[in-house]
Short mmCIF file of C-alpha atoms and ligand atoms in Angstrom, two decimals:
data_model
loop_
_atom_site.label_atom_id
_atom_site.label_comp_id
_atom_site.label_asym_id
_atom_site.label_seq_id
_atom_site.Cartn_x
_atom_site.Cartn_y
_atom_site.Cartn_z
CA MET A 427 0.00 0.00 0.00
CA THR A 428 1.62 3.25 -1.09
CA GLN A 429 -1.10 5.73 -0.21
CA LYS A 430 -0.79 6.65 3.44
CA LEU A 431 -3.53 8.06 5.60
CA HIS A 432 -2.38 10.91 7.83
CA ILE A 433 -4.36 11.65 10.96
CA ILE A 434 -3.81 14.85 12.91
CA GLY A 435 -4.57 14.27 16.60
CA GLY A 436 -4.36 11.07 18.60
CA GLY A 437 -7.38 11.66 20.83
CA MET A 438 -10.63 9.70 20.96
CA ALA A 439 -11.40 10.23 17.27
CA GLY A 440 -7.88 10.03 15.84
CA SER A 441 -7.10 6.81 17.74
CA GLU A 442 -10.26 5.12 16.51
CA ALA A 443 -9.80 6.35 12.95
CA ALA A 444 -6.22 5.04 12.90
CA TRP A 445 -7.27 1.64 14.26
CA GLN A 446 -10.08 1.21 11.75
CA ALA A 447 -8.03 2.20 8.71
CA ALA A 448 -4.97 0.22 9.79
CA ASN A 449 -7.09 -2.90 10.27
CA LEU A 450 -8.39 -2.46 6.73
CA GLY A 451 -4.79 -2.61 5.51
CA ILE A 452 -3.99 1.09 5.22
CA GLU A 453 -0.67 2.54 6.31
CA VAL A 454 -1.46 5.24 8.87
CA VAL A 455 0.62 8.07 10.30
CA ILE A 456 -0.70 9.71 13.47
CA HIS A 457 0.54 13.27 14.00
CA GLU A 458 0.20 14.18 17.67
CA MET A 459 1.50 17.38 19.26
CA ARG A 460 1.52 16.13 22.85
CA PRO A 461 3.65 15.89 24.92
CA THR A 462 5.77 18.53 23.12
CA VAL A 463 2.88 20.99 22.86
CA GLU A 464 0.29 20.70 25.62
CA THR A 465 -3.35 21.66 26.04
CA PHE A 466 -4.84 23.00 29.26
CA ALA A 467 -6.83 19.81 29.82
CA HIS A 468 -4.57 16.89 28.88
CA ARG A 469 -2.06 15.65 31.44
CA THR A 470 -0.11 12.97 29.59
CA GLY A 471 1.30 12.19 26.17
CA ASN A 472 -1.00 9.19 25.80
CA PHE A 473 -3.51 8.71 23.02
CA ALA A 474 -7.23 8.70 23.88
CA GLU A 475 -6.73 10.57 27.12
CA MET A 476 -9.99 11.31 28.92
CA VAL A 477 -9.71 14.95 29.87
CA CYS A 478 -12.45 15.08 32.49
CA SER A 479 -14.98 12.41 33.51
CA ASN A 480 -13.97 8.75 33.18
CA SER A 481 -17.41 7.69 31.94
CA LEU A 482 -18.55 6.62 28.49
CA ARG A 483 -22.12 7.06 29.80
CA SER A 484 -24.95 4.54 29.46
CA ASP A 485 -24.15 1.05 28.21
CA ASP A 486 -27.82 0.17 27.62
CA ASP A 487 -28.04 -0.68 23.91
CA GLU A 488 -31.82 -1.18 23.94
CA GLN A 489 -33.10 1.97 25.61
CA ASN A 490 -30.31 4.51 25.25
CA ALA A 491 -28.82 6.15 22.17
CA VAL A 492 -25.26 6.30 23.62
CA GLY A 493 -25.55 2.61 24.57
CA LEU A 494 -26.58 1.92 20.98
CA LEU A 495 -23.51 3.80 19.71
CA HIS A 496 -21.39 1.57 22.02
CA TRP A 497 -23.03 -1.46 20.41
CA GLU A 498 -22.36 -0.24 16.88
CA MET A 499 -18.73 0.54 17.69
CA ARG A 500 -18.21 -2.89 19.25
CA GLN A 501 -19.68 -4.52 16.14
CA ALA A 502 -17.16 -2.61 14.04
CA GLY A 503 -14.22 -3.81 16.16
CA GLY A 504 -13.66 -0.38 17.71
CA ILE A 505 -10.55 0.01 19.84
CA ILE A 506 -12.12 2.55 22.19
CA MET A 507 -14.92 0.16 23.18
CA ALA A 508 -12.72 -2.94 23.35
CA THR A 509 -10.26 -1.12 25.61
CA ALA A 510 -13.05 0.38 27.72
CA ASP A 511 -14.50 -3.10 28.25
CA LYS A 512 -11.08 -4.31 29.34
CA HIS A 513 -10.63 -1.50 31.89
CA LYS A 514 -14.23 -1.19 33.04
CA ILE A 515 -14.89 -0.24 36.67
CA PRO A 516 -18.23 -0.58 38.50
CA ALA A 517 -20.59 2.33 37.69
CA GLY A 518 -24.16 0.97 37.64
CA GLY A 519 -25.60 1.11 34.13
CA ALA A 520 -22.80 3.39 32.91
CA LEU A 521 -19.55 2.29 31.34
CA ALA A 522 -16.82 3.91 33.41
CA VAL A 523 -13.15 3.08 32.96
CA ASP A 524 -9.90 3.18 34.86
CA ARG A 525 -8.65 6.18 32.90
CA ASP A 526 -4.84 5.85 32.95
CA PRO A 527 -4.65 2.13 32.09
CA PHE A 528 -7.33 2.76 29.45
CA ALA A 529 -5.33 5.46 27.65
CA GLN A 530 -2.09 3.51 28.11
CA SER A 531 -3.67 0.40 26.54
CA VAL A 532 -5.00 2.33 23.54
CA THR A 533 -1.53 3.88 23.10
CA ASP A 534 0.23 0.52 23.37
CA ALA A 535 -2.15 -1.12 20.89
CA LEU A 536 -1.72 1.66 18.31
CA MET A 537 2.05 1.76 18.72
CA ALA A 538 2.25 -2.01 18.29
CA HIS A 539 0.13 -2.08 15.13
CA PRO A 540 2.31 -2.88 12.11
CA ASN A 541 0.43 -0.41 9.89
CA ILE A 542 0.61 2.55 12.28
CA SER A 543 3.46 4.98 12.88
CA VAL A 544 3.51 8.17 14.94
CA GLU A 545 5.09 11.54 14.25
CA TYR A 546 5.17 13.88 17.20
CA GLY A 547 4.79 17.61 16.70
CA GLU A 548 2.19 20.26 16.07
CA ILE A 549 0.75 20.62 12.57
CA THR A 550 0.00 24.25 11.80
CA GLU A 551 -0.89 24.19 8.10
CA LEU A 552 -3.62 22.52 6.12
CA PRO A 553 -2.12 19.71 4.03
CA LYS A 554 -2.10 20.41 0.30
CA ASP A 555 -2.46 16.82 -0.92
CA GLY A 556 -2.63 13.19 0.21
CA HIS A 557 -5.29 11.64 2.44
CA TRP A 558 -5.83 13.41 5.74
CA ILE A 559 -8.15 13.36 8.73
CA ILE A 560 -8.15 16.31 11.09
CA ALA A 561 -9.16 15.07 14.55
CA THR A 562 -7.64 17.75 16.72
CA GLY A 563 -10.59 18.09 19.06
CA PRO A 564 -12.09 20.90 21.12
CA LEU A 565 -8.61 22.16 22.03
CA THR A 566 -7.17 22.32 18.52
CA SER A 567 -3.92 24.29 18.66
CA GLN A 568 -4.07 27.94 17.76
CA GLY A 569 -1.90 27.64 14.66
CA LEU A 570 -4.00 24.93 13.08
CA GLY A 571 -7.22 26.69 14.18
CA GLU A 572 -6.10 29.76 12.26
CA ALA A 573 -5.24 27.69 9.19
CA ILE A 574 -8.68 26.06 9.27
CA GLN A 575 -10.31 29.44 9.70
CA ALA A 576 -8.42 30.82 6.71
CA GLU A 577 -9.92 28.04 4.60
CA THR A 578 -13.46 27.99 6.00
CA GLY A 579 -13.98 31.67 6.78
CA ALA A 580 -14.17 33.16 10.26
CA ASP A 581 -17.88 32.51 10.75
CA ALA A 582 -17.56 28.80 10.09
CA LEU A 583 -15.16 28.02 12.93
CA ALA A 584 -16.09 28.63 16.55
CA PHE A 585 -13.73 28.65 19.54
CA PHE A 586 -16.48 28.40 22.17
CA ASP A 587 -19.78 26.65 22.15
CA ALA A 588 -22.81 28.39 23.63
CA ILE A 589 -25.35 25.68 23.91
CA ALA A 590 -28.98 26.40 24.64
CA PRO A 591 -30.90 23.49 26.18
CA ILE A 592 -32.63 21.18 23.70
CA VAL A 593 -36.04 19.68 24.47
CA TYR A 594 -37.78 16.69 22.87
CA SER A 595 -40.76 18.23 21.02
CA GLU A 596 -43.11 15.50 22.21
CA SER A 597 -42.49 16.44 25.86
CA ILE A 598 -43.80 20.02 25.47
CA ASN A 599 -47.33 20.59 26.78
CA MET A 600 -49.10 22.21 23.81
CA ASP A 601 -52.22 22.80 25.95
CA VAL A 602 -50.15 25.61 27.48
CA ALA A 603 -47.71 26.49 24.69
CA TRP A 604 -48.70 27.55 21.18
CA LEU A 605 -47.13 27.80 17.73
CA GLN A 606 -46.43 31.24 16.30
CA SER A 607 -43.55 33.25 14.85
CA ARG A 608 -43.12 36.74 16.23
CA TYR A 609 -45.42 39.16 14.31
CA ASP A 610 -46.59 36.09 12.33
CA LYS A 611 -43.60 36.58 10.07
CA GLY A 612 -43.04 34.11 7.25
CA ASN A 613 -44.21 33.29 3.74
CA SER A 614 -45.83 29.97 4.53
CA GLU A 615 -48.04 28.63 7.30
CA GLU A 616 -45.09 26.54 8.46
CA GLU A 617 -42.88 29.61 8.80
CA ARG A 618 -45.61 31.64 10.50
CA LYS A 619 -45.83 28.86 13.08
CA ALA A 620 -42.14 28.07 13.35
CA TYR A 621 -41.77 28.72 17.09
CA VAL A 622 -43.23 27.14 20.19
CA ASN A 623 -44.14 29.84 22.70
CA CYS A 624 -44.40 29.38 26.45
CA PRO A 625 -46.20 32.25 28.25
CA MET A 626 -45.39 33.60 31.72
CA THR A 627 -47.38 35.81 34.07
CA LYS A 628 -45.57 38.48 36.12
CA ASP A 629 -45.49 36.22 39.20
CA GLN A 630 -44.12 33.32 37.21
CA TYR A 631 -41.47 35.55 35.66
CA GLU A 632 -40.33 36.95 39.01
CA ALA A 633 -40.11 33.46 40.52
CA PHE A 634 -38.18 32.30 37.45
CA ILE A 635 -35.64 35.14 37.77
CA ASP A 636 -35.20 34.34 41.49
CA ALA A 637 -34.54 30.69 40.63
CA ILE A 638 -31.99 31.58 37.94
CA LEU A 639 -30.15 33.90 40.32
CA ALA A 640 -30.08 31.25 43.03
CA ALA A 641 -29.01 28.37 40.76
CA GLU A 642 -25.56 26.90 41.12
CA GLN A 643 -23.28 27.61 38.16
CA ALA A 644 -20.60 25.43 36.63
CA GLU A 645 -17.07 26.78 36.88
CA PHE A 646 -15.03 27.51 33.80
CA HIS A 647 -12.17 25.04 33.41
CA GLU A 648 -8.71 26.34 34.02
CA GLY A 649 -7.50 28.01 30.84
CA GLU A 650 -11.01 28.78 29.60
CA THR A 651 -11.79 32.42 29.25
CA ALA A 652 -14.89 33.61 30.93
CA GLY A 653 -15.20 36.41 28.41
CA TYR A 654 -18.59 36.23 26.73
CA PHE A 655 -19.33 37.39 23.27
CA ASP A 656 -22.13 39.72 22.27
CA GLY A 657 -25.42 38.02 21.65
CA CYS A 658 -24.36 34.90 23.55
CA LEU A 659 -24.64 35.96 27.16
CA PRO A 660 -25.71 33.19 29.52
CA ILE A 661 -29.20 33.77 30.88
CA GLU A 662 -27.90 33.99 34.45
CA VAL A 663 -25.50 36.79 33.45
CA MET A 664 -28.42 38.61 31.81
CA ALA A 665 -30.51 38.12 34.96
CA GLU A 666 -27.66 39.44 37.11
CA ARG A 667 -27.51 42.59 34.98
CA GLY A 668 -31.09 43.45 35.85
CA ARG A 669 -34.36 41.65 36.56
CA GLU A 670 -35.93 43.01 33.37
CA THR A 671 -33.01 42.18 31.05
CA LEU A 672 -34.39 38.81 29.97
CA ARG A 673 -37.84 40.32 29.37
CA PHE A 674 -36.24 42.75 26.94
CA GLY A 675 -34.03 40.01 25.50
CA PRO A 676 -34.85 36.37 24.70
CA MET A 677 -38.06 36.44 26.77
CA LYS A 678 -39.63 39.52 25.21
CA PRO A 679 -43.40 39.04 24.79
CA VAL A 680 -43.94 41.39 21.83
CA GLY A 681 -45.56 40.32 18.57
CA LEU A 682 -47.10 37.21 20.12
CA THR A 683 -50.68 36.35 21.08
CA ASN A 684 -51.43 33.41 23.33
CA ALA A 685 -53.65 31.15 21.22
CA HIS A 686 -55.14 29.61 24.37
CA ASP A 687 -55.90 32.98 25.99
CA PRO A 688 -55.86 35.75 23.35
CA GLU A 689 -57.21 38.44 25.71
CA ASN A 690 -54.35 38.20 28.18
CA LYS A 691 -50.99 39.50 27.09
CA PRO A 692 -48.20 37.32 28.53
CA TYR A 693 -45.70 39.19 30.74
CA ALA A 694 -42.83 37.24 29.20
CA VAL A 695 -42.51 34.47 26.61
CA VAL A 696 -39.92 31.72 26.24
CA GLN A 697 -39.53 30.64 22.62
CA LEU A 698 -38.34 27.31 21.26
CA ARG A 699 -37.21 26.76 17.70
CA ARG A 700 -36.72 23.62 15.65
CA ASP A 701 -33.24 22.21 16.03
CA ASN A 702 -33.38 19.54 13.33
CA ALA A 703 -35.16 18.99 10.06
CA LEU A 704 -37.23 16.17 11.56
CA GLY A 705 -38.74 18.62 14.06
CA THR A 706 -38.23 16.19 16.94
CA LEU A 707 -35.89 18.54 18.80
CA MET A 708 -36.49 22.13 19.86
CA ASN A 709 -33.90 24.50 21.29
CA ILE A 710 -34.81 27.17 23.80
CA VAL A 711 -33.93 30.33 21.95
CA GLY A 712 -31.23 32.47 23.55
CA PHE A 713 -31.04 30.28 26.66
CA GLN A 714 -27.35 29.41 26.67
CA THR A 715 -26.38 28.89 30.28
CA LYS A 716 -23.65 27.83 32.68
CA MET A 717 -26.12 26.66 35.34
CA LYS A 718 -25.18 23.22 36.68
CA TYR A 719 -27.15 20.43 35.06
CA GLY A 720 -29.31 19.50 38.09
CA ALA A 721 -30.19 23.11 38.86
CA GLN A 722 -30.74 23.85 35.17
CA ALA A 723 -33.35 21.14 34.65
CA GLU A 724 -35.22 22.28 37.76
CA VAL A 725 -35.23 25.93 36.72
CA LEU A 726 -36.26 25.20 33.12
CA LYS A 727 -39.19 23.06 34.24
CA MET A 728 -40.63 26.19 35.86
CA ILE A 729 -41.39 27.44 32.33
CA PRO A 730 -45.12 26.92 31.66
CA GLY A 731 -45.46 24.14 29.10
CA LEU A 732 -42.09 22.62 29.98
CA GLU A 733 -43.07 21.19 33.38
CA GLU A 734 -42.68 17.66 32.01
CA ALA A 735 -39.94 18.44 29.50
CA SER A 736 -37.36 15.81 28.58
CA PHE A 737 -34.03 17.29 27.60
CA ALA A 738 -32.02 15.89 24.70
CA ARG A 739 -29.20 18.03 26.00
CA LEU A 740 -28.78 20.69 28.63
CA GLY A 741 -27.09 24.02 28.00
CA GLY A 742 -23.46 24.89 28.48
CA ILE A 743 -20.62 27.16 27.44
CA HIS A 744 -17.16 25.69 26.95
CA ARG A 745 -13.89 26.25 25.22
CA ASN A 746 -14.60 24.22 22.12
CA THR A 747 -13.20 24.52 18.62
CA PHE A 748 -15.70 23.25 16.07
CA ILE A 749 -16.51 23.85 12.44
CA ASN A 750 -19.87 24.52 10.85
CA SER A 751 -20.14 20.98 9.51
CA PRO A 752 -23.60 21.37 7.94
CA THR A 753 -22.15 23.84 5.45
CA LEU A 754 -18.54 22.60 5.21
CA LEU A 755 -18.61 18.79 5.13
CA ASP A 756 -20.12 16.29 2.73
CA ASP A 757 -21.83 13.09 3.92
CA GLN A 758 -18.45 11.31 4.01
CA MET A 759 -17.06 13.97 6.32
CA ARG A 760 -14.85 15.48 3.59
CA LEU A 761 -14.21 19.20 3.50
CA LYS A 762 -16.16 20.20 0.40
CA SER A 763 -13.56 22.79 -0.62
CA GLN A 764 -10.60 20.39 -0.05
CA PRO A 765 -11.95 16.84 -0.34
CA HIS A 766 -8.60 15.23 0.48
CA ILE A 767 -9.19 16.41 4.05
CA ARG A 768 -11.74 14.81 6.33
CA PHE A 769 -12.72 16.00 9.79
CA ALA A 770 -13.56 13.71 12.70
CA GLY A 771 -14.31 13.95 16.40
CA GLN A 772 -15.47 16.85 18.46
CA ILE A 773 -14.22 19.41 15.94
CA THR A 774 -17.05 18.29 13.62
CA GLY A 775 -19.63 19.48 16.16
CA VAL A 776 -20.41 16.27 17.96
CA GLU A 777 -20.06 16.30 21.72
CA GLY A 778 -18.58 13.69 24.03
CA TYR A 779 -15.95 10.97 24.13
CA VAL A 780 -18.20 8.34 22.59
CA GLU A 781 -19.55 10.52 19.80
CA SER A 782 -16.03 11.76 19.01
CA ALA A 783 -14.67 8.22 18.81
CA ALA A 784 -17.68 7.20 16.70
CA MET A 785 -16.97 9.93 14.15
CA GLY A 786 -13.34 8.78 14.12
CA LEU A 787 -14.51 5.25 13.37
CA LEU A 788 -16.54 6.45 10.41
CA ALA A 789 -13.88 8.79 9.04
CA GLY A 790 -11.27 6.02 9.28
CA ARG A 791 -13.50 3.62 7.36
CA PHE A 792 -14.51 6.21 4.75
CA ALA A 793 -10.87 7.20 4.17
CA ALA A 794 -9.74 3.56 3.93
CA ALA A 795 -12.49 2.77 1.44
CA GLU A 796 -11.43 5.72 -0.69
CA ILE A 797 -7.76 4.71 -0.69
CA LEU A 798 -8.67 1.10 -1.45
CA GLU A 799 -11.07 2.30 -4.17
CA LYS A 800 -13.79 0.17 -2.62
CA PRO A 801 -16.57 2.69 -2.01
CA VAL A 802 -18.88 1.95 0.91
CA SER A 803 -22.63 2.22 0.50
CA ALA A 804 -24.46 5.21 1.98
CA LEU A 805 -24.61 5.02 5.75
CA PRO A 806 -28.18 4.24 6.89
CA GLN A 807 -29.66 7.17 8.76
CA ASP A 808 -31.48 4.75 11.04
CA THR A 809 -28.27 3.75 12.80
CA ALA A 810 -26.91 5.82 15.71
CA MET A 811 -23.80 6.58 13.64
CA GLY A 812 -25.93 7.53 10.66
CA ALA A 813 -28.32 9.69 12.68
CA LEU A 814 -25.41 11.60 14.20
CA VAL A 815 -23.40 12.10 11.03
CA HIS A 816 -26.54 13.04 9.14
CA HIS A 817 -27.33 15.65 11.79
CA ILE A 818 -23.93 17.32 11.62
CA THR A 819 -23.55 17.18 7.86
CA GLY A 820 -27.03 18.22 6.88
CA GLY A 821 -29.90 17.63 9.31
CA ALA A 822 -28.97 20.41 11.72
CA GLU A 823 -29.78 24.07 11.21
CA ALA A 824 -26.53 25.50 9.86
CA LYS A 825 -27.21 29.03 11.11
CA THR A 826 -27.57 28.02 14.75
CA PHE A 827 -25.33 24.95 14.64
CA GLN A 828 -23.96 23.98 18.04
CA PRO A 829 -22.37 20.72 19.20
CA MET A 830 -24.70 17.78 19.65
CA ASN A 831 -24.57 14.47 21.43
CA VAL A 832 -26.34 11.37 20.20
CA ASN A 833 -30.00 11.07 21.24
CA PHE A 834 -33.19 9.50 19.93
CA GLY A 835 -34.45 12.90 18.79
CA LEU A 836 -32.04 12.54 15.85
CA PHE A 837 -33.74 9.35 14.68
CA GLN A 838 -36.47 9.16 12.08
CA PRO A 839 -39.69 8.15 13.83
CA VAL A 840 -40.85 4.53 13.57
CA GLU A 841 -44.35 4.57 12.12
CA GLY A 842 -47.27 3.23 14.11
CA LEU A 843 -45.82 3.59 17.62
CA LYS A 844 -47.37 5.56 20.45
CA ASN A 845 -46.03 9.08 20.99
CA GLY A 846 -45.18 10.65 24.33
CA ARG A 847 -43.83 9.14 27.52
CA ARG A 848 -46.17 6.17 27.58
CA GLY A 849 -44.88 4.70 24.36
CA ARG A 850 -41.26 5.54 25.04
CA LYS A 851 -39.97 2.11 26.03
CA ASP A 852 -41.42 0.42 22.94
CA ARG A 853 -40.31 3.27 20.71
CA TYR A 854 -36.72 3.19 21.91
CA LYS A 855 -36.57 -0.58 21.52
CA ALA A 856 -37.91 -0.20 17.98
CA TYR A 857 -35.22 2.42 17.20
CA THR A 858 -32.42 0.23 18.55
CA ASP A 859 -33.68 -2.95 16.84
CA ARG A 860 -33.95 -1.10 13.53
CA ALA A 861 -30.50 0.46 14.01
CA LYS A 862 -28.80 -2.82 14.83
CA ALA A 863 -30.18 -4.50 11.71
CA ALA A 864 -29.18 -1.57 9.50
CA TRP A 865 -25.67 -1.29 11.00
CA THR A 866 -25.06 -5.03 10.61
CA ASP A 867 -26.09 -4.81 6.94
CA TRP A 868 -23.87 -1.79 6.34
CA LEU A 869 -20.81 -3.38 7.91
CA ALA A 870 -21.14 -6.81 6.29
CA PRO A 871 -19.66 -6.02 2.84
CA GLN A 872 -16.69 -4.21 4.45
CA GLU A 873 -15.54 -7.16 6.56
C1 FAD B 1876 -12.05 20.47 29.38
C2 FAD B 1876 -12.89 19.47 28.68
C3 FAD B 1876 -13.60 18.53 29.40
C4 FAD B 1876 -14.37 17.55 28.75
N1 FAD B 1876 -15.04 16.63 29.49
C5 FAD B 1876 -15.72 15.64 28.88
C6 FAD B 1876 -16.35 14.63 29.64
O1 FAD B 1876 -16.27 14.61 30.86
N2 FAD B 1876 -17.04 13.68 28.98
C7 FAD B 1876 -17.13 13.65 27.64
O2 FAD B 1876 -17.76 12.71 27.10
N3 FAD B 1876 -16.56 14.61 26.88
C8 FAD B 1876 -15.86 15.61 27.47
N4 FAD B 1876 -15.27 16.60 26.72
C9 FAD B 1876 -15.57 16.69 25.30
C10 FAD B 1876 -14.88 15.77 24.29
O3 FAD B 1876 -15.67 14.67 24.09
C11 FAD B 1876 -13.53 15.31 24.59
O4 FAD B 1876 -12.72 16.45 24.57
C12 FAD B 1876 -12.98 14.27 23.57
O5 FAD B 1876 -11.71 13.90 24.01
C13 FAD B 1876 -12.96 14.72 22.12
O6 FAD B 1876 -12.30 13.78 21.31
P1 FAD B 1876 -11.42 14.25 20.06
O7 FAD B 1876 -10.69 13.07 19.55
O8 FAD B 1876 -12.27 15.00 19.12
O9 FAD B 1876 -10.39 15.29 20.69
P2 FAD B 1876 -9.22 14.99 21.75
O10 FAD B 1876 -9.47 13.75 22.50
O11 FAD B 1876 -9.01 16.26 22.49
O12 FAD B 1876 -7.97 14.71 20.80
C14 FAD B 1876 -7.43 15.70 19.98
C15 FAD B 1876 -5.93 15.49 19.90
O13 FAD B 1876 -5.38 16.35 18.93
C16 FAD B 1876 -4.17 16.88 19.41
N5 FAD B 1876 -3.91 18.15 18.69
C17 FAD B 1876 -4.58 19.31 18.76
N6 FAD B 1876 -4.09 20.21 17.88
C18 FAD B 1876 -3.08 19.58 17.22
C19 FAD B 1876 -2.20 19.98 16.18
N7 FAD B 1876 -2.26 21.19 15.62
N8 FAD B 1876 -1.26 19.09 15.74
C20 FAD B 1876 -1.20 17.82 16.27
N9 FAD B 1876 -2.00 17.42 17.26
C21 FAD B 1876 -2.95 18.26 17.72
C22 FAD B 1876 -4.40 17.02 20.90
O14 FAD B 1876 -3.18 17.02 21.63
C23 FAD B 1876 -5.23 15.78 21.20
O15 FAD B 1876 -4.45 14.68 21.55
C24 FAD B 1876 -14.48 17.57 27.34
C25 FAD B 1876 -13.79 18.54 26.61
C26 FAD B 1876 -12.99 19.46 27.27
C27 FAD B 1876 -12.23 20.47 26.46
#
């Protein structure tokens, strides 16, 4: 094999990509800047270092989307899952690992692979030719970040995420909330009803502000800047600036009429907007927050209509380098403007160790198939991998794109099953059964 695959970054994604491609017979070079150049979060020079929690989250492959992703990665011979299983420590239904032996084992396995070599040092330029995967993660070095930005344009690369909480549409109480765009703007009925609106009385608003001000906030990690950018202030910072700030910001009630009570003007309104083309996920507009997860869920459930809300993800603000994948990448994770470069991992706008490794697995397989000139068939959207990659490369709203973790809201509904909480168990089982069959079929010709 003369055509090498170069992978920049030996983290969760880069390690998995290297393993997959090498096992398909490709010669792989991993370019890793640590330990020569460090990040604020990594502590070692090992590959696949877990920078914070030691958990790969739920291992339930029937009722949980992350558990399903575990299953799909195991089926594909993933090194991250195999090593996690080897270094598993007790954690209830979650898959937690002994972090140092885990990273050491991944490193040893990659180093020992006859098709893999490692070149240490920071890459600061975009490669001009060859086959490349950029998997440099949320803490991509400044030099490479600037090179990526020069190619993609400043607006298409973010250095922080500002995530507003995302709610499963089916868990919103539409007896309280109603559909309407502000001032009924839009050219079609769908556009005029693009937002879900949750009304608040004055008392509800005041209690809500008190709760926000009292809620515990997550600390910024060392090395993260707590400087906020215009238009992305966390709601608690807005509330601290003045009790009315939110009512003149994301909670302004103007241009809206409560369909359930047209005579009474709401004192404030919380709006939710579609977060995916399927319409199964809604994000709470302008509600980026650093409130701790427990406190956040409690406070958000005070919003009328969201009392029973299920969250696909809670809000957060972190140091996080990620590209606008919906506009920049094709469905094989290639940079449209430079198709010899793929992106994988958290830099593509997925979130979490498992999701990052999963995108590495795919990128490694796609790149290997290209080098071997054995194209793979289109990835079924009904798999967890497919749902996630479809979301980042096309399903998500490009304008408001923020990192996403895997969840059932990304899956196409299974026809004929009950909606809402009551049907949830059956629905999730149907999603995971369908995904497992589709993933098995997709993998079979590649083995
Ligand atoms: C502080 C922090 C805490 C997090 N906590 C969690 C958590 O608890 N749970 C969770 O699921 N997710 C967490 N994440 C999110 C994310 O899932 C992990 O960061 C995950 O490791 C991402 O995998 P990755 O492969 O994309 O990037 P990484 O694992 O970070 O790997 C990227 C690699 O690229 C290298 N690199 C960067 N730039 C260059 C360059 N120019 N040249 C060569 N090498 C380079 C880095 O040294 C690194 O080894 C956290 C992120 C951060 C920043």
